[in-house]
Structure formats: C-alpha cells, structure tokens
Tab-separated table of N, CA and C in Angstrom:
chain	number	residue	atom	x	y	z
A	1	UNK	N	95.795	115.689	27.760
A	1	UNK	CA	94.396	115.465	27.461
A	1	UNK	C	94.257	115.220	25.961
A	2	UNK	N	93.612	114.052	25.693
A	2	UNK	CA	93.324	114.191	24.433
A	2	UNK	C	91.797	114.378	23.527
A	3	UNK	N	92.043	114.302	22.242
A	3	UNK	CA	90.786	114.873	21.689
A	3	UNK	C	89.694	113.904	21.950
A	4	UNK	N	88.135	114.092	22.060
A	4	UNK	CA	87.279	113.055	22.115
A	4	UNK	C	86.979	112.250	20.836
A	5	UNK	N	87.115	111.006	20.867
A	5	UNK	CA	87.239	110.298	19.439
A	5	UNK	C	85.508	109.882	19.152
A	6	UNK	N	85.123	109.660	18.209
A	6	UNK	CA	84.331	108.823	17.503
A	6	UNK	C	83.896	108.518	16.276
A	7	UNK	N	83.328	107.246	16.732
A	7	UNK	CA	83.819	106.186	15.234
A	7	UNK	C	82.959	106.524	14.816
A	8	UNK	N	82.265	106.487	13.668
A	8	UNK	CA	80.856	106.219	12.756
A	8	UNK	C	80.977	105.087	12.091
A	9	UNK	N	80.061	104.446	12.585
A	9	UNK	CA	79.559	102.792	12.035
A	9	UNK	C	78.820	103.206	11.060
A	10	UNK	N	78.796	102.341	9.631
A	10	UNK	CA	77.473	102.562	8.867
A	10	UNK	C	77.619	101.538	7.692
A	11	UNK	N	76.768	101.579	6.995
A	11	UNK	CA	76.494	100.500	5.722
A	11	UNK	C	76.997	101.509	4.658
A	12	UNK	N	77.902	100.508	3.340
A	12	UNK	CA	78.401	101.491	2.298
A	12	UNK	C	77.420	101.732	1.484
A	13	UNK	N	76.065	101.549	1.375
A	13	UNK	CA	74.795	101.886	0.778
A	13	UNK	C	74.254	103.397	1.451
A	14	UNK	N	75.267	103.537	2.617
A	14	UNK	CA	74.585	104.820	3.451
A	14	UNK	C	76.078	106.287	3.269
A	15	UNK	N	76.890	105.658	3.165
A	15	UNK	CA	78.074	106.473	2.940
A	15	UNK	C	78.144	107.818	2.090
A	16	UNK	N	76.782	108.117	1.567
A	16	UNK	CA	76.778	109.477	1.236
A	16	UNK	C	75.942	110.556	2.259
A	17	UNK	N	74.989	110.191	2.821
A	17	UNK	CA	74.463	110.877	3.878
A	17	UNK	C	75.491	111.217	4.821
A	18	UNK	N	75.856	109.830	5.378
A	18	UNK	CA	76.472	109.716	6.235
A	18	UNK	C	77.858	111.182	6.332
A	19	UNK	N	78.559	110.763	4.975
A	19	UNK	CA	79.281	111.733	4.815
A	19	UNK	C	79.217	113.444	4.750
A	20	UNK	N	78.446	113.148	3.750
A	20	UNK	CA	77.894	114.799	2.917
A	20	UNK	C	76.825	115.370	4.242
A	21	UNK	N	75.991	114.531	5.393
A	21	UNK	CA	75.131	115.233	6.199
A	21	UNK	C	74.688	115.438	7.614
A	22	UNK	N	75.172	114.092	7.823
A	22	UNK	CA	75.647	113.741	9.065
A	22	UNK	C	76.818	113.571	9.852
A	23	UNK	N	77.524	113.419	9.344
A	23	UNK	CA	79.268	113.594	9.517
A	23	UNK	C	79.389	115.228	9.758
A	24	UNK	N	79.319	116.071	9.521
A	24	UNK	CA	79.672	117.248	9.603
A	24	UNK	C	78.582	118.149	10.734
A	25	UNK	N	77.370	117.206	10.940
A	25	UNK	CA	76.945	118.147	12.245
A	25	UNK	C	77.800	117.226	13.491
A	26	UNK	N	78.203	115.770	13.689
A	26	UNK	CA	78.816	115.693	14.625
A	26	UNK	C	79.660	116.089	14.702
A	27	UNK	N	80.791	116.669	13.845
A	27	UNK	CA	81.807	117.120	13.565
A	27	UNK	C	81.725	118.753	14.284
A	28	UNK	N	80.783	119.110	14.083
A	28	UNK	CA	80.078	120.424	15.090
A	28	UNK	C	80.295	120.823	16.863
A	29	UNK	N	80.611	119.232	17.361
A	29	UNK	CA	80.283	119.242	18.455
A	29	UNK	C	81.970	119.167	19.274
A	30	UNK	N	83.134	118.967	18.346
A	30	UNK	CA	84.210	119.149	18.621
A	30	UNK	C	85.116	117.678	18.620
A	31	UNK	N	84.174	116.715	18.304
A	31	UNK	CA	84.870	115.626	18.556
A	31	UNK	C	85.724	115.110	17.389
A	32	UNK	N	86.637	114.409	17.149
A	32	UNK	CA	87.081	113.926	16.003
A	32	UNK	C	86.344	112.566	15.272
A	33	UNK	N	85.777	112.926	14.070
A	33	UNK	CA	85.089	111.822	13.770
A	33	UNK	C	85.705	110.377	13.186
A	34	UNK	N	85.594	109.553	12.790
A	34	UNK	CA	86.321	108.452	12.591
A	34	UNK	C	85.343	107.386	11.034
A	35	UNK	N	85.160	108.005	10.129
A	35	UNK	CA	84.871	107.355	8.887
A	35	UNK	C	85.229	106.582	8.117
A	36	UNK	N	85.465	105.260	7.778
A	36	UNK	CA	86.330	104.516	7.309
A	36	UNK	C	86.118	104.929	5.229
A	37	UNK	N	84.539	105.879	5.198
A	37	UNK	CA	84.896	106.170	3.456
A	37	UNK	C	86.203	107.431	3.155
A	38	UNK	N	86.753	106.445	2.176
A	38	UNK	CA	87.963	108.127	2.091
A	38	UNK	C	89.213	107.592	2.686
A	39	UNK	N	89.334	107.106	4.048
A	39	UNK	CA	90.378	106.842	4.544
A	39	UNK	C	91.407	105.547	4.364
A	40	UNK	N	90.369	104.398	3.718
A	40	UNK	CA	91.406	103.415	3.278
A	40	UNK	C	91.648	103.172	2.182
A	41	UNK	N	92.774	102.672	1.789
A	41	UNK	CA	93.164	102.376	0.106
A	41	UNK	C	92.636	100.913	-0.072
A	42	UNK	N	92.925	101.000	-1.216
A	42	UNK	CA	93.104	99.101	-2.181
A	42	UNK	C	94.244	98.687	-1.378
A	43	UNK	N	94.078	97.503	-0.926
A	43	UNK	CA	95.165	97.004	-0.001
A	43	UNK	C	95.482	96.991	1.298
A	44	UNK	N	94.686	97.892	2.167
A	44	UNK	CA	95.155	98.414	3.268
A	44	UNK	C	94.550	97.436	3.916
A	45	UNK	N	94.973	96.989	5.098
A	45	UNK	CA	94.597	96.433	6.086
A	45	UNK	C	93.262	96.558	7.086
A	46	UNK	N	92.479	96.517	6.052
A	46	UNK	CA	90.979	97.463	7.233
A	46	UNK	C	90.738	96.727	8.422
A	47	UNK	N	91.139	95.684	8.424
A	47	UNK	CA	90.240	94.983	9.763
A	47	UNK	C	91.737	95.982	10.857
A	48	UNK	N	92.663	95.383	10.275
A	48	UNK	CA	93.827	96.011	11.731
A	48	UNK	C	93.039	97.604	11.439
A	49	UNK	N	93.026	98.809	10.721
A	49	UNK	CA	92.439	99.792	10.597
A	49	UNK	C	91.639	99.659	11.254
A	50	UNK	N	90.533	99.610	11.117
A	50	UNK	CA	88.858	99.322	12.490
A	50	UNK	C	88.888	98.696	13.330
A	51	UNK	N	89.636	98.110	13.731
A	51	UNK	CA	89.984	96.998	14.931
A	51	UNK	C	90.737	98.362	15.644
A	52	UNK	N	91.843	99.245	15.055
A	52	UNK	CA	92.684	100.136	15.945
A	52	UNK	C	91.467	101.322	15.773
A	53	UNK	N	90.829	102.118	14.969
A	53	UNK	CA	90.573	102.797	15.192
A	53	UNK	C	89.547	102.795	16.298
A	54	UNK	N	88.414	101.464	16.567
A	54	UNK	CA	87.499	101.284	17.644
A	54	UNK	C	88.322	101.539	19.337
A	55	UNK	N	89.529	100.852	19.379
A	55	UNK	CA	89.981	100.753	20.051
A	55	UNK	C	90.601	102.571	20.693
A	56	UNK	N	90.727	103.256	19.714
A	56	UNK	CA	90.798	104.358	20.656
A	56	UNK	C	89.600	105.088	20.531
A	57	UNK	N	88.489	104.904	20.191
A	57	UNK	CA	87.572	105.748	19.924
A	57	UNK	C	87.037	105.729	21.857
A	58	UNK	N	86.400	107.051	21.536
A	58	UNK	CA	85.700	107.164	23.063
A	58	UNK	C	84.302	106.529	23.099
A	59	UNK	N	83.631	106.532	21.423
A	59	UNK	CA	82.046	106.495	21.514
A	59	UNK	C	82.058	105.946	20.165
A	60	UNK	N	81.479	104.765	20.101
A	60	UNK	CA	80.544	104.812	18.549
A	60	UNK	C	79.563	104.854	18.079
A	61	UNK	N	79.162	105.773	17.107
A	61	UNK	CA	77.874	106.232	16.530
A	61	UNK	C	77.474	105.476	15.538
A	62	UNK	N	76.361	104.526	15.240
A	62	UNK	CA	75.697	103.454	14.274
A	62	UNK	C	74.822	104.085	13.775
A	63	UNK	N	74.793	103.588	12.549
A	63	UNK	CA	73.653	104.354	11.894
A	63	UNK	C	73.129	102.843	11.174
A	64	UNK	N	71.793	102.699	11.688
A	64	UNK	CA	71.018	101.622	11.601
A	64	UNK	C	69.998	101.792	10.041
A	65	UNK	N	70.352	101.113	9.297
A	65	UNK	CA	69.703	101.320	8.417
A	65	UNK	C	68.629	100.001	7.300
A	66	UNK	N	67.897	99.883	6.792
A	66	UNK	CA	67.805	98.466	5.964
A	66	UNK	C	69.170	97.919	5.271
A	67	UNK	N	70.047	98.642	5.001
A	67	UNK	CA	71.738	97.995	4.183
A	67	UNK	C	72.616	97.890	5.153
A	68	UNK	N	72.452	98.492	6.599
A	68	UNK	CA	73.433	98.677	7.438
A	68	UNK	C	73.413	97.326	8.157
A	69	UNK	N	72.113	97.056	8.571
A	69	UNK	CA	71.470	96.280	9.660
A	69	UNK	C	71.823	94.697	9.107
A	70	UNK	N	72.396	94.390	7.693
A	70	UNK	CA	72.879	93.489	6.701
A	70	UNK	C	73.984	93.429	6.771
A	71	UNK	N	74.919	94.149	6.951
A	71	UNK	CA	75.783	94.173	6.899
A	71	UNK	C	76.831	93.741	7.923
A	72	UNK	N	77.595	92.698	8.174
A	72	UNK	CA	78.486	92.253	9.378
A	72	UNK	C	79.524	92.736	10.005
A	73	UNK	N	80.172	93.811	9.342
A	73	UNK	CA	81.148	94.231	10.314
A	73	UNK	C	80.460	95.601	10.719
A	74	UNK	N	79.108	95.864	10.347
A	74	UNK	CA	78.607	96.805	11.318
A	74	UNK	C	78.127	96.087	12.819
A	75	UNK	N	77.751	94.821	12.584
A	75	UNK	CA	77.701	94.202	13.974
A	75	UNK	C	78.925	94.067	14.461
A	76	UNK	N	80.054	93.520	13.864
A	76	UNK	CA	81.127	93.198	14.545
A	76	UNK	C	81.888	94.598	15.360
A	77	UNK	N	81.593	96.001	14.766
A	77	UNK	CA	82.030	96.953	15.597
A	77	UNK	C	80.800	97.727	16.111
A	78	UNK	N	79.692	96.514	16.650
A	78	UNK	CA	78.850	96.964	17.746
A	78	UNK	C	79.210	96.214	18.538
A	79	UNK	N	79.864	94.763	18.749
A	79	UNK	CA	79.875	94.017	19.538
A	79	UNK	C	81.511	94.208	20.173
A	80	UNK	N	82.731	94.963	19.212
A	80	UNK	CA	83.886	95.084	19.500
A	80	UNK	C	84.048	96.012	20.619
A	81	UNK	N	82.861	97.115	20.217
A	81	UNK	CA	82.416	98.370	21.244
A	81	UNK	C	82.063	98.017	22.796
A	82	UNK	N	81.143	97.005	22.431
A	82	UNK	CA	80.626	96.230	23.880
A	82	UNK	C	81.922	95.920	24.699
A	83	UNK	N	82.180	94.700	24.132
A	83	UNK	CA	83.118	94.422	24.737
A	83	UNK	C	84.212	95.282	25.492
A	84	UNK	N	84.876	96.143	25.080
A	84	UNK	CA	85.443	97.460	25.326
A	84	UNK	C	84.885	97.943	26.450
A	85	UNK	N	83.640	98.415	26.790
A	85	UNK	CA	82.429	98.748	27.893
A	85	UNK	C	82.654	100.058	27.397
A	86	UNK	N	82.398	100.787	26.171
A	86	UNK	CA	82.063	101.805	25.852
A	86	UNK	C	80.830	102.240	25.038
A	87	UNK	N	80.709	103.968	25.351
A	87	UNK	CA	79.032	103.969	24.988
A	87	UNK	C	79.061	103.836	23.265
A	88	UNK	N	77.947	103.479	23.637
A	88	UNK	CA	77.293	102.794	22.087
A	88	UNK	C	76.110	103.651	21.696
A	89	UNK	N	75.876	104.374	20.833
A	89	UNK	CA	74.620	105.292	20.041
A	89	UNK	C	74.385	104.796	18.960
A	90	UNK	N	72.870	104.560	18.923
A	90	UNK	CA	72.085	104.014	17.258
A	90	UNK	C	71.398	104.869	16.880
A	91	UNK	N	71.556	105.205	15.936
A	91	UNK	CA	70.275	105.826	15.015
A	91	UNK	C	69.848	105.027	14.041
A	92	UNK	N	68.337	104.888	14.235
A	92	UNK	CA	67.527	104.185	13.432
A	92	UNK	C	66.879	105.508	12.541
A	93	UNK	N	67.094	104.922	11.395
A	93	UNK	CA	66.612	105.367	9.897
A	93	UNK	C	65.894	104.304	9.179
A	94	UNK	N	64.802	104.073	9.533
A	94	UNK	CA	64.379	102.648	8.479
A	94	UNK	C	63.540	101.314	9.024
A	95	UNK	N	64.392	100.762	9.914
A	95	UNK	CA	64.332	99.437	10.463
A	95	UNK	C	63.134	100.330	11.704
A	96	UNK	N	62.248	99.010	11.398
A	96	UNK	CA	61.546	99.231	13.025
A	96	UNK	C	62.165	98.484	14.215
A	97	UNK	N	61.582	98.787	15.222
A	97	UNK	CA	62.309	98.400	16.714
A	97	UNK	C	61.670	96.521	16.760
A	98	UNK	N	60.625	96.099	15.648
A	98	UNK	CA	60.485	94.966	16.083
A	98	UNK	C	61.643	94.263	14.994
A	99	UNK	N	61.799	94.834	13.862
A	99	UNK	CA	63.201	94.231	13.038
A	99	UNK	C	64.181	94.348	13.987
A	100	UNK	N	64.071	95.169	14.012
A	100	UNK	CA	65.903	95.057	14.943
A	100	UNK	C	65.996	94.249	16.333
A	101	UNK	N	64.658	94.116	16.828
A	101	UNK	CA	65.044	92.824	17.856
A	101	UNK	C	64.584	91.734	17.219
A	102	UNK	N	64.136	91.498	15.970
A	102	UNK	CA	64.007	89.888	15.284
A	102	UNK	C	65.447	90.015	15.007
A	103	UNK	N	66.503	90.657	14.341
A	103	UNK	CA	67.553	90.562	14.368
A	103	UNK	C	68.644	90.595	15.541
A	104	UNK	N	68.073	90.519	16.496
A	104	UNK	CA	69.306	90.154	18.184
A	104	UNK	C	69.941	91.709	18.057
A	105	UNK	N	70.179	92.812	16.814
A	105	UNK	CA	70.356	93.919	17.127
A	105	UNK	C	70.013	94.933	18.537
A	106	UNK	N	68.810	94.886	18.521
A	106	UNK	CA	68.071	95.887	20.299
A	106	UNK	C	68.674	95.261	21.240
A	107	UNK	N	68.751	93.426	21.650
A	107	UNK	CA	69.122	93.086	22.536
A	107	UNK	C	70.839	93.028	23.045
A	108	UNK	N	71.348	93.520	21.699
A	108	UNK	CA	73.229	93.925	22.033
A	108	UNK	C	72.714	95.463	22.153
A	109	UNK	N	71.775	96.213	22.076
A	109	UNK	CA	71.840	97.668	22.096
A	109	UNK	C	71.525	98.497	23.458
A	110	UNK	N	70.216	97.689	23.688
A	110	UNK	CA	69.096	97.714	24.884
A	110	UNK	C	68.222	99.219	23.699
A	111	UNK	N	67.928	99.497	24.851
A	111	UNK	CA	67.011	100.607	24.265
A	111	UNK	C	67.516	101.809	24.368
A	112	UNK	N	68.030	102.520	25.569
A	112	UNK	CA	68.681	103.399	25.642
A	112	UNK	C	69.560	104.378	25.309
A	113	UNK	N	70.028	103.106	23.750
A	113	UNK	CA	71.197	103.622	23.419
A	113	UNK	C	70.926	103.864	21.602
A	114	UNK	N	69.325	103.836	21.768
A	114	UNK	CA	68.139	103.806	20.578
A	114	UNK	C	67.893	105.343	19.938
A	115	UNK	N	68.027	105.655	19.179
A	115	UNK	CA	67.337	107.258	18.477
A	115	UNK	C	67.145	107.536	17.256
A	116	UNK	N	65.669	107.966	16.790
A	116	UNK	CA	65.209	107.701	15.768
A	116	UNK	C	66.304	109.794	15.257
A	117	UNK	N	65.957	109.290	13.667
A	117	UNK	CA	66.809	110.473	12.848
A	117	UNK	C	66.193	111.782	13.516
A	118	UNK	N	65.021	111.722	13.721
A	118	UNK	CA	64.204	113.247	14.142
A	118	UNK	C	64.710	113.863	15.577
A	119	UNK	N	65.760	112.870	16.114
A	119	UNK	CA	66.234	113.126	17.485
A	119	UNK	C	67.962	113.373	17.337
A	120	UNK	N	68.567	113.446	16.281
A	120	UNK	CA	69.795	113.438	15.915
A	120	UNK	C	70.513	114.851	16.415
A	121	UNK	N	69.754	115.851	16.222
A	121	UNK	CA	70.602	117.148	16.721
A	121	UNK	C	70.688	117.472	18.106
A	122	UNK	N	69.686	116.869	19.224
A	122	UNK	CA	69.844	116.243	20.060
A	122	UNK	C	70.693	115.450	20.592
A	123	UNK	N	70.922	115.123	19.891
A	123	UNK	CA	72.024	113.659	20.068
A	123	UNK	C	73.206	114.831	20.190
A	124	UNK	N	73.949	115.537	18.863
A	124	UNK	CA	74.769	115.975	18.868
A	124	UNK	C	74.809	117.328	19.801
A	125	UNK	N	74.023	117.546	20.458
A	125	UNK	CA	73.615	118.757	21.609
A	125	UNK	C	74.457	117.750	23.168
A	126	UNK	N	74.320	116.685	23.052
A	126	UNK	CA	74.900	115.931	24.351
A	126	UNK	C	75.844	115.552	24.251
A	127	UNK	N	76.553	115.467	22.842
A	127	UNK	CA	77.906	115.067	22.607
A	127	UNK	C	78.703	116.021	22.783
A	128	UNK	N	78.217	117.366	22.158
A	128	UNK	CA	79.045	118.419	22.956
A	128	UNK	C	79.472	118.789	24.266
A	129	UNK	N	78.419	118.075	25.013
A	129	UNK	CA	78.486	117.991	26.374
A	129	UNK	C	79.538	117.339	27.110
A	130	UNK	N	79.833	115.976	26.380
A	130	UNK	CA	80.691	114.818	26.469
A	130	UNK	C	81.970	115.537	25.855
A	131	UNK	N	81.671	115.725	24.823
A	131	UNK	CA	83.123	116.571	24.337
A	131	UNK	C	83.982	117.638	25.130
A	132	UNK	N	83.384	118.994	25.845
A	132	UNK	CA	83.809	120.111	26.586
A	132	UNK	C	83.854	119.806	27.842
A	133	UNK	N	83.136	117.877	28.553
A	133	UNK	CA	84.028	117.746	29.446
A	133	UNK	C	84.727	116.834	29.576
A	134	UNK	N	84.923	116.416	28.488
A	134	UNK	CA	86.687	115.740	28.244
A	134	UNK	C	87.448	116.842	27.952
A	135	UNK	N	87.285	117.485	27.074
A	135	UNK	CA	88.457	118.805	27.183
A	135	UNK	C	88.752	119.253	28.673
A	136	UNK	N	87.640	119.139	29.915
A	136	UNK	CA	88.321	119.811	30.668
A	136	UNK	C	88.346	119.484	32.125
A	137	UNK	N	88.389	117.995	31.440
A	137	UNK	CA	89.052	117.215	32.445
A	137	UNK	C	90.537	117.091	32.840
C-alpha cells in the first residue's frame, strides 16, 4: 500500500501562503504533499519533474488565484490531471466564477470540483477521509 499523494498546483506569486499556510494544514490530513517551491534546482528538468510527479499523484489541489489563473503550466497540470481521470480540487481565492469561465477554466473544472478559501478546512476534513481509506485498503 502506498502513501496518498498530492500535488499542489499554484502561481509563484502565491508560493508563500501556499507554503507557510496552506501546505501544512493539508499536510494534517496524512497525505504526502507535492510542492514544486524548494524542490527544484537551477537546471533541473521541471517539466520531466511535474510531468512525473502528476503522474503518481492521487489528487491535485489548485489554488486559483488572479497570478495563478495567468499562469500556463497551472493549466497544463489541470489538463495533465484530466486526462489521467483523476480528482481535481480548486480553490478559488480571488477570481470570480464568471472570470474563470470567461477563461475556459470552470468548463475543464465543472463546478464540483469548485471551493471558495472559507471552505478549505473542509476540504482537508474529506481528504482525510480519502487518505485513512487508502491506508486501509
């Protein structure tokens, strides 16, 4: 059995929250998180890096933001995710729901897979869920 993976998608304009505040309550819920700040050097190969790390992740977590929602390889590992047929979680911080479907964003998301920041510990209340029953499966 292995550990439950997930990625965190985000914009490098967001990479201190992300890190310093949000990273560490999902980190709460038992899963292994997957951050690309910190982990790559000058030189390293990031696309093979995020290309492999999506690929074993169980879940990726987006964090939708005005710098994120700009940014292209946060789409490209929403759409790498799709493809895959694995679950996909957004948190919107910022962007309204009519930006993000003028941007084709909602319609790769649907709605479902939508949650504003005030719903986040929530979020990580069901991941634990997901987490303790992959452990015990």
């Amino acid at each position: 059995m292995s550990q439950y993976r997930l990625f965190f998608s985000h914009g490098g304009d967001d990479t201190f929250v992300v890190k310093e505040f949000l990273k560490p309550k999902v980190e709460t819920s038992g899963a292994s998180v997957f951050l690309d700040a910190g982990r790559l050097e000058y030189g390293d190969d990031f696309r093979h890096t995020i290309l492999e790390e999506l690929a074993g992740a169980d879940e990726l977590l987006v964090l939708l933001t005005p710098s994120s929602i700009k940014r292209p390889w946060v789409i490209a590992e929403i759409g790498a995710t799709l493809v895959r047929g694995k679950r996909i979680v957004a948190v919107r911080y910022g962007p309204s729901e009519v930006e993000l479907q003028e941007l084709g964003i909602l319609s790769l998301l649907g709605t479902k897979t939508l949650l504003r920041m005030e719903d986040f510990d929530e979020y990580v209340v069901q991941l634990a869920r997901r987490v303790a029953g992959n452990n015990n499966a």
